[in-house]
XYZ file of C-alpha atoms in Angstrom:
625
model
C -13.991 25.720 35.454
C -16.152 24.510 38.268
C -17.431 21.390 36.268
C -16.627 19.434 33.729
C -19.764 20.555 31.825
C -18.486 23.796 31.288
C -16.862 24.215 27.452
C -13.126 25.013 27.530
C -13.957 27.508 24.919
C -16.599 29.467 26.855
C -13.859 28.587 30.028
C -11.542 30.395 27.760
C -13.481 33.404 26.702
C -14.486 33.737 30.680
C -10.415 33.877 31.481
C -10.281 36.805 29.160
C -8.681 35.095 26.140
C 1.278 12.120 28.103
C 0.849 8.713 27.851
C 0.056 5.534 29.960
C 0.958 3.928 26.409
C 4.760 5.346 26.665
C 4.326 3.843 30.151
C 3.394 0.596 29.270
C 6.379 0.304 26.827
C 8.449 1.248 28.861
C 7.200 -1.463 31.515
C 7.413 -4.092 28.677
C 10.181 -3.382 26.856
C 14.010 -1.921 27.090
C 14.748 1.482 28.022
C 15.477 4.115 25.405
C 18.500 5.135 26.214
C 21.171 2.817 27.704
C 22.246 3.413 31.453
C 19.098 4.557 32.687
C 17.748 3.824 35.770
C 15.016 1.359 35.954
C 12.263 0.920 38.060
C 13.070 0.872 42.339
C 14.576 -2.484 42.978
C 12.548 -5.096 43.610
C 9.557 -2.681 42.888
C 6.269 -4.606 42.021
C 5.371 -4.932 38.780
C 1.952 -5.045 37.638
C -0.915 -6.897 39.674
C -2.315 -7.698 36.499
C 0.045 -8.530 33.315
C -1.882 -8.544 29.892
C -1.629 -11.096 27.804
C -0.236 -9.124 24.973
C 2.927 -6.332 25.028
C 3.249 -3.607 23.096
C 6.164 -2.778 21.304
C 8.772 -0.156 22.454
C 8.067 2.746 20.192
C 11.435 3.021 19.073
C 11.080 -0.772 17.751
C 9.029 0.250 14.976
C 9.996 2.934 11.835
C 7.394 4.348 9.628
C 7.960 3.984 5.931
C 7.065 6.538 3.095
C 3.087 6.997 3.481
C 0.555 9.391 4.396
C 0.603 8.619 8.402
C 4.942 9.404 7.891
C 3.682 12.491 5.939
C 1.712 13.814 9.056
C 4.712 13.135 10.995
C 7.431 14.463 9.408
C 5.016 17.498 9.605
C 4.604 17.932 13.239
C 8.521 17.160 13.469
C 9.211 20.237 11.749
C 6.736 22.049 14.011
C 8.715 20.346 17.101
C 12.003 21.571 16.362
C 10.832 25.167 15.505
C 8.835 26.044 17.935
C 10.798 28.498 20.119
C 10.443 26.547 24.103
C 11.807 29.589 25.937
C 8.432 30.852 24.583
C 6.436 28.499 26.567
C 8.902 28.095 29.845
C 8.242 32.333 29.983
C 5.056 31.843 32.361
C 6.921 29.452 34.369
C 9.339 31.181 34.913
C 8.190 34.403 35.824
C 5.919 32.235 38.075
C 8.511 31.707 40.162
C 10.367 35.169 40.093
C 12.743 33.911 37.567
C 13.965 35.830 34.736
C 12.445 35.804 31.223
C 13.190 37.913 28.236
C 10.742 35.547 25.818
C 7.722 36.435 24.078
C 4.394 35.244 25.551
C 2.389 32.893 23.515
C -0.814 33.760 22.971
C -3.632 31.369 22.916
C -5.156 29.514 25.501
C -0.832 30.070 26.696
C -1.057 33.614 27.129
C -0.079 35.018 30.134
C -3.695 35.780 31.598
C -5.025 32.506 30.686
C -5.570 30.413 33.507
C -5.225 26.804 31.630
C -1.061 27.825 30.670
C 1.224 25.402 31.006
C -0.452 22.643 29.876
C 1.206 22.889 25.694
C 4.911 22.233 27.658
C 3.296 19.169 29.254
C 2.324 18.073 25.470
C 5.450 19.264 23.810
C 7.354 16.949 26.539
C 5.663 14.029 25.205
C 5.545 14.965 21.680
C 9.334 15.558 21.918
C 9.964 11.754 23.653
C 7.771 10.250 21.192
C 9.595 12.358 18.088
C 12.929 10.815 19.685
C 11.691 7.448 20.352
C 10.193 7.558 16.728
C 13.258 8.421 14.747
C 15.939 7.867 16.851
C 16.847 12.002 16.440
C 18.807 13.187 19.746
C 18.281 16.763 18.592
C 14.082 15.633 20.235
C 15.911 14.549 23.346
C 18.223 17.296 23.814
C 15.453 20.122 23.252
C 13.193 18.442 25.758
C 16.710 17.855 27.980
C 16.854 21.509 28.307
C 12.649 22.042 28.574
C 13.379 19.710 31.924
C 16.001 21.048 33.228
C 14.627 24.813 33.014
C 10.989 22.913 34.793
C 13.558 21.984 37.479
C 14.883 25.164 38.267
C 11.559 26.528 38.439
C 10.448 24.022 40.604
C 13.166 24.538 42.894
C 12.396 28.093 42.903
C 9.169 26.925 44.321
C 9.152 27.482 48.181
C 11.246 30.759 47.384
C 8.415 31.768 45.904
C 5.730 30.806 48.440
C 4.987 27.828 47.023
C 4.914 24.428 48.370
C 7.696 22.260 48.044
C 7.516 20.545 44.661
C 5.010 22.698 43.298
C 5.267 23.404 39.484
C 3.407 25.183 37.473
C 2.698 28.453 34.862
C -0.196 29.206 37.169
C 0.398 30.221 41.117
C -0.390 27.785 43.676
C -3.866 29.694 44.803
C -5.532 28.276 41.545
C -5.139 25.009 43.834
C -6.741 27.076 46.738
C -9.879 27.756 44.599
C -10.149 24.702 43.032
C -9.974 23.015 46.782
C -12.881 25.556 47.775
C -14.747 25.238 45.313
C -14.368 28.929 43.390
C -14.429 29.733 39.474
C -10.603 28.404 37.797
C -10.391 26.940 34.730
C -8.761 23.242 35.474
C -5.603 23.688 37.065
C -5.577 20.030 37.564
C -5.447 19.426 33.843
C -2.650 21.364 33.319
C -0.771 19.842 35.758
C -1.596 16.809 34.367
C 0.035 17.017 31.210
C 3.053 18.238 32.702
C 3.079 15.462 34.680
C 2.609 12.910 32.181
C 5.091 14.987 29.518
C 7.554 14.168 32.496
C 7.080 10.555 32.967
C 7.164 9.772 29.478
C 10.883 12.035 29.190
C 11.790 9.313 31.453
C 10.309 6.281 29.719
C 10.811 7.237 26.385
C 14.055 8.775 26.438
C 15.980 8.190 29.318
C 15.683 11.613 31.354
C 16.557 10.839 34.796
C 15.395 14.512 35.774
C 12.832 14.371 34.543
C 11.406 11.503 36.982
C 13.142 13.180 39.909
C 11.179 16.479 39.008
C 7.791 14.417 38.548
C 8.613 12.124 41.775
C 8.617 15.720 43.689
C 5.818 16.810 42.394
C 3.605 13.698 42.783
C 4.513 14.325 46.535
C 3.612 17.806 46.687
C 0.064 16.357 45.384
C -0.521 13.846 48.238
C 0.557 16.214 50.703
C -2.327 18.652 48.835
C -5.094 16.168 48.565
C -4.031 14.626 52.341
C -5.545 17.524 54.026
C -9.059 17.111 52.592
C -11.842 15.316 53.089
C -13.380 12.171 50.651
C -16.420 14.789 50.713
C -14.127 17.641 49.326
C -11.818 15.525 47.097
C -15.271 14.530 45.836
C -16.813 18.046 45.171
C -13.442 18.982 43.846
C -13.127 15.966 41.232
C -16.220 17.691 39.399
C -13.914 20.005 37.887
C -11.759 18.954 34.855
C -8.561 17.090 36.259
C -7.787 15.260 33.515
C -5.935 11.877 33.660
C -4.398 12.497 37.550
C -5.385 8.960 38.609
C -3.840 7.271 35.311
C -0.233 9.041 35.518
C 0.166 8.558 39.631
C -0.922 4.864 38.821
C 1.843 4.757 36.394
C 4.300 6.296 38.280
C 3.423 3.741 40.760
C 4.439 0.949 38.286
C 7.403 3.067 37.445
C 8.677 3.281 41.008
C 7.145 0.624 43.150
C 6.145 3.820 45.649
C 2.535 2.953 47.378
C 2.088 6.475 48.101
C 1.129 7.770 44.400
C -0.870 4.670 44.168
C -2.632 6.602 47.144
C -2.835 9.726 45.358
C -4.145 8.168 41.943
C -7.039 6.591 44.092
C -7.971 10.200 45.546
C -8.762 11.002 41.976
C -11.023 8.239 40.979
C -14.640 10.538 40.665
C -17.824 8.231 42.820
C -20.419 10.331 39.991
C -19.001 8.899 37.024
C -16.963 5.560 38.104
C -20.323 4.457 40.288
C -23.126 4.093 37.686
C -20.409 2.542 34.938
C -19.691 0.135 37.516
C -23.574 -1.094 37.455
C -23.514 -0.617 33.839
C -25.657 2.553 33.513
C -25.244 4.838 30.663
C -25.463 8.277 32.547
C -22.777 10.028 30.436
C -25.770 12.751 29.099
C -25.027 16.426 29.822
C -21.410 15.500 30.989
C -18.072 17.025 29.097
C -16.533 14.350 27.027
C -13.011 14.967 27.215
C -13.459 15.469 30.921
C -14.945 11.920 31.839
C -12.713 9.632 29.187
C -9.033 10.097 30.860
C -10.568 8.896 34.358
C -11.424 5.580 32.487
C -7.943 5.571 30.988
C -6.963 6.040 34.819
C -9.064 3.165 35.545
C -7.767 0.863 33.178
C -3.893 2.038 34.406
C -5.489 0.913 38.342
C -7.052 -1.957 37.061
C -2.971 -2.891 36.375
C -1.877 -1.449 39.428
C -4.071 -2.875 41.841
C -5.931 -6.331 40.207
C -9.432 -5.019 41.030
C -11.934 -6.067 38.582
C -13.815 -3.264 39.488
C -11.390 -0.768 37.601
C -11.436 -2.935 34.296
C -15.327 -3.294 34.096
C -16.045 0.319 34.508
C -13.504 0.873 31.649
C -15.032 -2.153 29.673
C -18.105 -0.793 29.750
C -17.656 2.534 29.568
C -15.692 1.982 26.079
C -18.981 -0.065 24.872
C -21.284 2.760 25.512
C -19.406 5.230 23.837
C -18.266 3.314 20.731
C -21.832 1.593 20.669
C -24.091 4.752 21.267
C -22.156 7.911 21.285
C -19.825 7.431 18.521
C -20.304 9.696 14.832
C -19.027 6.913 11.413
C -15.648 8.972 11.865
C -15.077 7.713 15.438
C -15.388 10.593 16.989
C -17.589 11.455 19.848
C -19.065 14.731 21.289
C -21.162 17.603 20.229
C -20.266 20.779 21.986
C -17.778 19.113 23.960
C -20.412 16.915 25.543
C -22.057 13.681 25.373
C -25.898 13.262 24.337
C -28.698 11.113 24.689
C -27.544 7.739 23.656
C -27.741 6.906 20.152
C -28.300 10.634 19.168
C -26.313 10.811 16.237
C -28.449 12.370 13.275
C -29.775 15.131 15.823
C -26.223 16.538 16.993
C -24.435 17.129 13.705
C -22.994 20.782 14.364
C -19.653 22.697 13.439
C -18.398 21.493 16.771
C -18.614 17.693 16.919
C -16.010 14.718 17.383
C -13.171 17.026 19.533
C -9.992 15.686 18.439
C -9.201 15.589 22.235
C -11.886 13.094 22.531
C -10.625 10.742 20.130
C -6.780 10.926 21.081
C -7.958 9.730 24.995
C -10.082 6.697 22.947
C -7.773 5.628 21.291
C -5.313 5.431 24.310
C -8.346 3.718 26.246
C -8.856 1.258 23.297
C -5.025 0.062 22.571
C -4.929 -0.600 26.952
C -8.497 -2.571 26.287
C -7.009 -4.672 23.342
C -4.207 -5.212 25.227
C -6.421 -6.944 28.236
C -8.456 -8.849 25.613
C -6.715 -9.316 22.352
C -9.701 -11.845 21.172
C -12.030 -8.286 20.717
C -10.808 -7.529 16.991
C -13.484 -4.659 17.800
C -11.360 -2.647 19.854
C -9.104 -2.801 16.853
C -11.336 -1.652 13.990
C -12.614 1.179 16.586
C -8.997 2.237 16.595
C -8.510 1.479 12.905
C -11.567 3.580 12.012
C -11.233 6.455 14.309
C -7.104 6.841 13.408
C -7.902 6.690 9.575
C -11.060 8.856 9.317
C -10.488 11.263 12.272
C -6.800 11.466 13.298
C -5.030 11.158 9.894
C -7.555 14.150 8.663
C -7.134 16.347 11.473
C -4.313 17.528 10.175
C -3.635 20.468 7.473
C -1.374 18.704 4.421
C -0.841 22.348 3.404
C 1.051 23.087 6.240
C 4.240 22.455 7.196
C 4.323 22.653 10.896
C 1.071 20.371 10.933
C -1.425 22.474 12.305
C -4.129 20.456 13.715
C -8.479 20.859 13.771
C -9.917 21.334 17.480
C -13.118 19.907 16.064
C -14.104 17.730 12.871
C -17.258 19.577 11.767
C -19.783 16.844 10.767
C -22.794 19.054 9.699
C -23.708 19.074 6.272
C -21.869 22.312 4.830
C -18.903 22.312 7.309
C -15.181 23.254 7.216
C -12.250 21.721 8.865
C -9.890 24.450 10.670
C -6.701 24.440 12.165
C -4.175 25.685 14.488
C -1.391 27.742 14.010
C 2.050 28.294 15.647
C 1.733 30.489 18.674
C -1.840 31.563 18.984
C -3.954 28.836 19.678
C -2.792 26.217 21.899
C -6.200 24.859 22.204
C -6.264 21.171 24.064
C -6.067 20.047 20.496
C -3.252 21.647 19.343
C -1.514 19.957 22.551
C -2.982 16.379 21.409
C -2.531 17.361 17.993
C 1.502 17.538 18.508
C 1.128 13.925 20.114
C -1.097 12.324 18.362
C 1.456 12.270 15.023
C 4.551 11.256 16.509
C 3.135 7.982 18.014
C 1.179 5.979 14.731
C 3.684 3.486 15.488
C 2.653 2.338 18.957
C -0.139 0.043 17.870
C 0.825 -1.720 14.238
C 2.032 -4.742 16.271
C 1.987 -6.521 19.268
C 3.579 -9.449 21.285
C 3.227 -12.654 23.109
C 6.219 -14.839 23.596
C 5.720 -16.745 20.263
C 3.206 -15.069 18.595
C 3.203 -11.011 16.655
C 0.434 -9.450 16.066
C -0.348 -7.245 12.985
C -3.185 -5.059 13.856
C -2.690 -2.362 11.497
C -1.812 -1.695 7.797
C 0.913 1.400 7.919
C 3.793 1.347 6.073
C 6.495 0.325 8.905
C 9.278 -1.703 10.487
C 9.491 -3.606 13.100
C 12.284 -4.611 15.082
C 11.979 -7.780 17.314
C 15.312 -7.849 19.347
C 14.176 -10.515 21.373
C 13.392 -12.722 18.804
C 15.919 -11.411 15.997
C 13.028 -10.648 13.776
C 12.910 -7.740 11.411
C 10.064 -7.369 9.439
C 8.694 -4.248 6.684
C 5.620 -3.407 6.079
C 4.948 -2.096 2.895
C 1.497 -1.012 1.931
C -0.552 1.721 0.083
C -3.476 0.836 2.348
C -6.333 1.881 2.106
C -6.076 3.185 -1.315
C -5.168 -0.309 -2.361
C -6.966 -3.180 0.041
C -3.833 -5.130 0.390
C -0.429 -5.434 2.050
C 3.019 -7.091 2.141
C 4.940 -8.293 4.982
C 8.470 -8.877 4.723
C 10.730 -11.037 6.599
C 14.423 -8.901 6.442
C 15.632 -10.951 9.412
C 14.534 -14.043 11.065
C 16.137 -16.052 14.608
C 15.173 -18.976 12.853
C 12.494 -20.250 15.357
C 8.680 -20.816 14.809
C 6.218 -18.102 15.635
C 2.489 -17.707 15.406
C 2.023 -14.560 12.424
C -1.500 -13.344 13.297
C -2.631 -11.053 10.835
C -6.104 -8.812 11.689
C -9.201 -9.548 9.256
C -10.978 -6.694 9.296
C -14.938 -6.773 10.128
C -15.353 -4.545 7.323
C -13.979 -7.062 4.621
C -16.678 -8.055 1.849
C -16.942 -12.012 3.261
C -14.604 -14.116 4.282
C -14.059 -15.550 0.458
C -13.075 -12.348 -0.319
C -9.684 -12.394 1.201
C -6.142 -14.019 0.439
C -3.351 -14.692 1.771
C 0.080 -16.176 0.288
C 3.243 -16.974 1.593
C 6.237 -16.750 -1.020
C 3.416 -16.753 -3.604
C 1.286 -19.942 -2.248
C -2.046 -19.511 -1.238
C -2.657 -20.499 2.280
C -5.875 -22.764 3.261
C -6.635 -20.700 6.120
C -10.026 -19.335 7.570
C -10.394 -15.240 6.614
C -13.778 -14.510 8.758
C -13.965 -11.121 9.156
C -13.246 -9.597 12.765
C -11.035 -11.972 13.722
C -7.383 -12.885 13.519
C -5.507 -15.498 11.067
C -2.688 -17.145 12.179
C 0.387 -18.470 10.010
C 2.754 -20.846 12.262
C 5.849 -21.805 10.504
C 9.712 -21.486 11.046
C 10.393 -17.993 9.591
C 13.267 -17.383 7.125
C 14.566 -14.272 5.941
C 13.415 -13.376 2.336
C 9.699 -14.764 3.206
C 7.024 -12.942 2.350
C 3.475 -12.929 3.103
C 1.040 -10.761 1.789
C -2.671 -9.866 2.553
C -5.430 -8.802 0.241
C -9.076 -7.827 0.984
C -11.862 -7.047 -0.314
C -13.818 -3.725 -0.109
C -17.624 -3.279 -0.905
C -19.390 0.296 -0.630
C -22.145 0.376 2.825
C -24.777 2.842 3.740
C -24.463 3.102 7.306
C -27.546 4.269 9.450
C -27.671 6.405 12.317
C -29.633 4.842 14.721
C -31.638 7.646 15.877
C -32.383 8.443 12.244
C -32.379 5.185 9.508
C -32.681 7.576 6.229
C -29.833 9.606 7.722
C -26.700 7.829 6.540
C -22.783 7.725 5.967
C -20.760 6.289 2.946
C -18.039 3.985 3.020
C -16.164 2.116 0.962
C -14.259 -0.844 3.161
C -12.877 0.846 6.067
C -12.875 4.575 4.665
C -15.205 6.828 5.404
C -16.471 9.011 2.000
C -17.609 12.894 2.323
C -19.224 15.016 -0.446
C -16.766 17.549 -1.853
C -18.984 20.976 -1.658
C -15.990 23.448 -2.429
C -17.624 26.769 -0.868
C -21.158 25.920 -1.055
C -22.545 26.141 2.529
C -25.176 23.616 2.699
C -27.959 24.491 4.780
C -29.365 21.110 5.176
C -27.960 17.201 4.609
C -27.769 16.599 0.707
C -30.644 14.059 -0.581
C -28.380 11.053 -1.793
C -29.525 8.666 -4.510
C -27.897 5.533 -3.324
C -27.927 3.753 -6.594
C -26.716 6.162 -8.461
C -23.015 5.761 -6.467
C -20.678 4.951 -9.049
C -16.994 4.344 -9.294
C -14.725 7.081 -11.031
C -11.700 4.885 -12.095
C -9.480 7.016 -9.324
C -8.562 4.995 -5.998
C -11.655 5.680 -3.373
C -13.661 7.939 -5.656
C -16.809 8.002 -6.754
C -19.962 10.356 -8.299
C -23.070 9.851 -7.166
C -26.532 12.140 -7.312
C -27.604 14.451 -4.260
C -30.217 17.594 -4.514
C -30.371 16.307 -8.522
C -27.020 17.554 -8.361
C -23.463 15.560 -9.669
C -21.585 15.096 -6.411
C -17.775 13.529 -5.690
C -17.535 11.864 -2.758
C -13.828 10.841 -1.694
C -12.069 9.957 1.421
C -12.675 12.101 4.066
C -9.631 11.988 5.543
C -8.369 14.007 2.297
C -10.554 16.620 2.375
C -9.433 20.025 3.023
C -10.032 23.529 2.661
C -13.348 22.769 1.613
C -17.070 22.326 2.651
C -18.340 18.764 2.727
C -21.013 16.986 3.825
C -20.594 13.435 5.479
C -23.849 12.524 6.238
C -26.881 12.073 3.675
C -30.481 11.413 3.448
C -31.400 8.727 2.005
C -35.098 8.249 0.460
């Protein structure tokens, strides 16, 4: 890939064919395993500390649900899938022996992007353990990072540089330095690099930051040799998030020199016109441009320039505000649009998955910075219930995962399987459902946050709190917070009131059963300050009203929803040729939770959750009139 505007598909038919969250809970809260080494002494911390702190992912448990459904799936697709099969193009990359099978896919041996599914399994695999608190998760990636190591020593054997690591040989670096046709060796050493850093964050792999501290070195002593102009030219290519995992390492270790290196990847042609606010993201690949603004955000931390943050800040408004489909997804053939073109780029290839996995990381860093934005929260709420959640196959049990959510009238959801895909999405796919705990709540000192409603517990060690979750959000619009252990000192409960909710006299909230005389105005938070006692409970209920929601490019062109969930004709194996003609007052409730009939084409249609719907054509958009 010379550019980023070049489709990793048509990339991968021309071949012949990790996470700065982990990071900052591991900056905010204990390590995962006891005895591991923290960061340098006396390294700096952040420049810039935000005001709230996430959780360590191990702090919080999923309960029975839909969102512990997905993940007990990709769990069983963690602990079969064979890694041998995946270390075999490392290893012979190096001259070491391998007896494995290749994968095939977008891992096969000829494909230039390998490598980068062991970067994604490393993360999955700390995430898995930090989820469950399953060593079987650490000690398979244990032995994934100690064969990386042994490769990576191989290295300068091998006429590589010291460091070096990779599935690929070192002269994909060569061509990407020069300028020549690869398909984003960058990227692929980015998720290896970040699968790394969060071993060591998330459970407690020493070697796995020694291996990633080498390599970070053999990329500054790569990018020192070339010139701002060339690191420029080069940084049109697909790199992935370089900047944001050298700025975390940097708040890892305290080491100025891969704060250096992150800054060498921070691309002039996008980060310039966000910084003067200017929507230029037309014609560009999606997935490309949104983990440099992660990166941003991660420097914005690492350095206290404003600059960083308001590139990300606005960046995140311009997509969300005028590139983003009712399912939260953005993208049509990989790449961004005119703004606002919504109704005229509905295709079998829109919302990536990819894309909506690196907004969602963006979005839980911006909340963090600005907790008062309840929008950056029902972004993440809508795009992780009618994107994420759906994106994976309930009839399989290894969780095979969609590349792209189809949003054409007439289209299909399809998924990955175990060895022959490993599309970008099938990497993401792995992560994105063994981390839905990472953003239910938040911290200050004295107040918790409760931003989501997904079954869960929470464990507050610093404050001896324990509280459960228990929910059958969003079929019902309610939930029920338990206190199962209290330190017996006040704290601020601030519970999220959606923007969706049907008016503000629509919700309630009790504590042990009495009604509290609180304001509910939706898109904000509510706070309940008391003394907390075990056996309290408070519980939430909302109301939900059915919307038409326009695209803005087209008014009669519309989506359904009912509260937050986003509804999608059921068309079985009827391929639509154009969007369905929806009478709007004809939408009527079926008696079954988030159901309902309604008229299109003078046709009976059911129109349910589209997060359900599998195996089957549907149609998500309408027109209306």
């Amino acid at each position: 890939m010379t550019h980023g505007r070049l489709s990793r598909r048509h990339a991968f038919r021309l071949t012949g064919a990790a996470t700065a969250a982990s990071v900052l809970a591991g900056l905010t809260a204990r390590p995962a395993t006891a005895g591991v080494s923290p960061a340098q002494p006396g390294a700096p911390l952040a420049r810039v500390a935000p005001p709230v702190a996430a959780f360590a992912l191990s702090d919080v448990r999923l309960l029975p649900g839909p969102f512990a459904d997905n993940q007990n799936r990709t769990l069983s697709y963690l602990s079969f899938v064979d890694a041998d099969r995946l270390l075999h193009t490392f290893r012979r990359n190096v001259g070491l022996p391998s007896t494995a099978t290749p994968c095939g896919g977008w891992e096969a041996p000829d494909v230039e992007l390998r490598g980068h599914s062991t970067g994604h399994l490393l993360t999955a695999l700390a995430q898995a353990f930090a989820s469950t608190g399953d060593s079987a998760y650490q000690a398979k990636a244990s032995r994934i990072v100690s064969a990386l190591a042994a490769c990576q020593a191989a290295a300068p054997a091998a006429g590589y540089g010291r460091g070096y690591l990779s599935a690929y040989p070192e002269s994909f670096i060569d061509r990407v330095e020069n300028g020549q046709q690869v398909w984003a060796p960058y990227y692929t050493l980015h998720k290896i690099m970040a699968g790394l850093l969060d071993q060591y964050l998330l459970a407690g792999n020493q070697q796995a930051l020694d291996v990633l501290v080498a390599k970070a070195a053999w990329v500054k002593a790569r990018t020192d040799r070339l010139s701002t102009a060339r690191l420029q030219a080069m940084l049109r290519t697909e790199f992935g998030g370089m900047n944001e995992v050298l700025a975390n390492l940097y708040l890892v270790t305290g080491d100025q020199n891969h704060l250096t290196t992150a800054t060498r990847f921070d691309h002039a042609e996008i980060f310039d016109p966000l910084a003067n606010r200017l929507d230029r993201l037309a014609g560009y690949h999606a997935n490309t441009q949104i983990p440099k603004i992660i990166g941003a955000i991660q420097e914005y931390q690492a350095t206290g320039q404003a600059r960083y943050r308001d590139i990300a800040t606005f960046f995140w408004d311009t997509v969300v505000g005028h590139h983003t489909y009712a399912n939260g997804g953005n993208s049509n053939g990989e790449h961004f649009h005119a703004p606002d073109a919504i109704a005229s780029q509905l295709s079998d290839s829109t919302t990536e998955c990819c894309n909506t996995y690196n907004m969602l990381k963006l979005t839980r860093q911006l909340f963090r910075y600005d907790p008062s934005r309840i929008d950056y929260l029902d972004y993440y709420e809508n795009a992780l219930l009618n994107q994420i959640l759906g994106s994976q196959d309930p009839a399989s049990a290894h969780g095979f995962v969609s590349y792209y959510v189809p949003l054409r009238a007439g289209g299909i959801k399809t998924y990955s399987n175990d060895y022959d895909t490993f599309w970008c999405c099938h990497g993401t796919g792995m992560e994105n459902h063994t981390k839905f705990g990472d953003t239910i709540y938040f911290h200050t000192d004295d107040a918790l946050y409760v931003n989501l409603f997904i079954p869960s517990e929470l464990t507050w060690r610093d404050r001896g709190l324990v509280l459960r979750q228990e929910t059958r959000f969003p079929t019902q619009p309610s939930t029920r917070l338990t206190v199962r252990q209290a330190g017996g000192t006040a704290l601020a409960l601030r519970l999220r009131v959606p923007s969706w909710v049907a008016g503000a006299d629509s919700v309630r909230i009790t504590v042990n059963g009495v009604a509290q005389p609180v304001s509910a105005r939706p898109g904000s938070h509510v706070e309940l300050n008391r003394v907390w006692r075990a056996g309290d409970v408070v519980e939430l209920t909302m109301g939900m009203s059915l919307t038409l929601e326009p695209t803005p490019d087209d008014a009669s062109v519309r989506a359904v929803r009912y509260g937050p969930v986003l509804l999608a004709g059921e068309y079985g194996g009827s391929n639509l040729t154009a969007l369905p003609r929806l009478q709007p007052d004809s939408l009527t409730a079926t008696g079954q939770p988030l159901v309902f009939r309604a008229r299109a084409n003078n046709a009976s249609v059911t129109l349910s959750p589209f997060h359900a719907l599998h195996h089957q054509r549907h149609s998500v958009y309408w027109r209306i009139g």
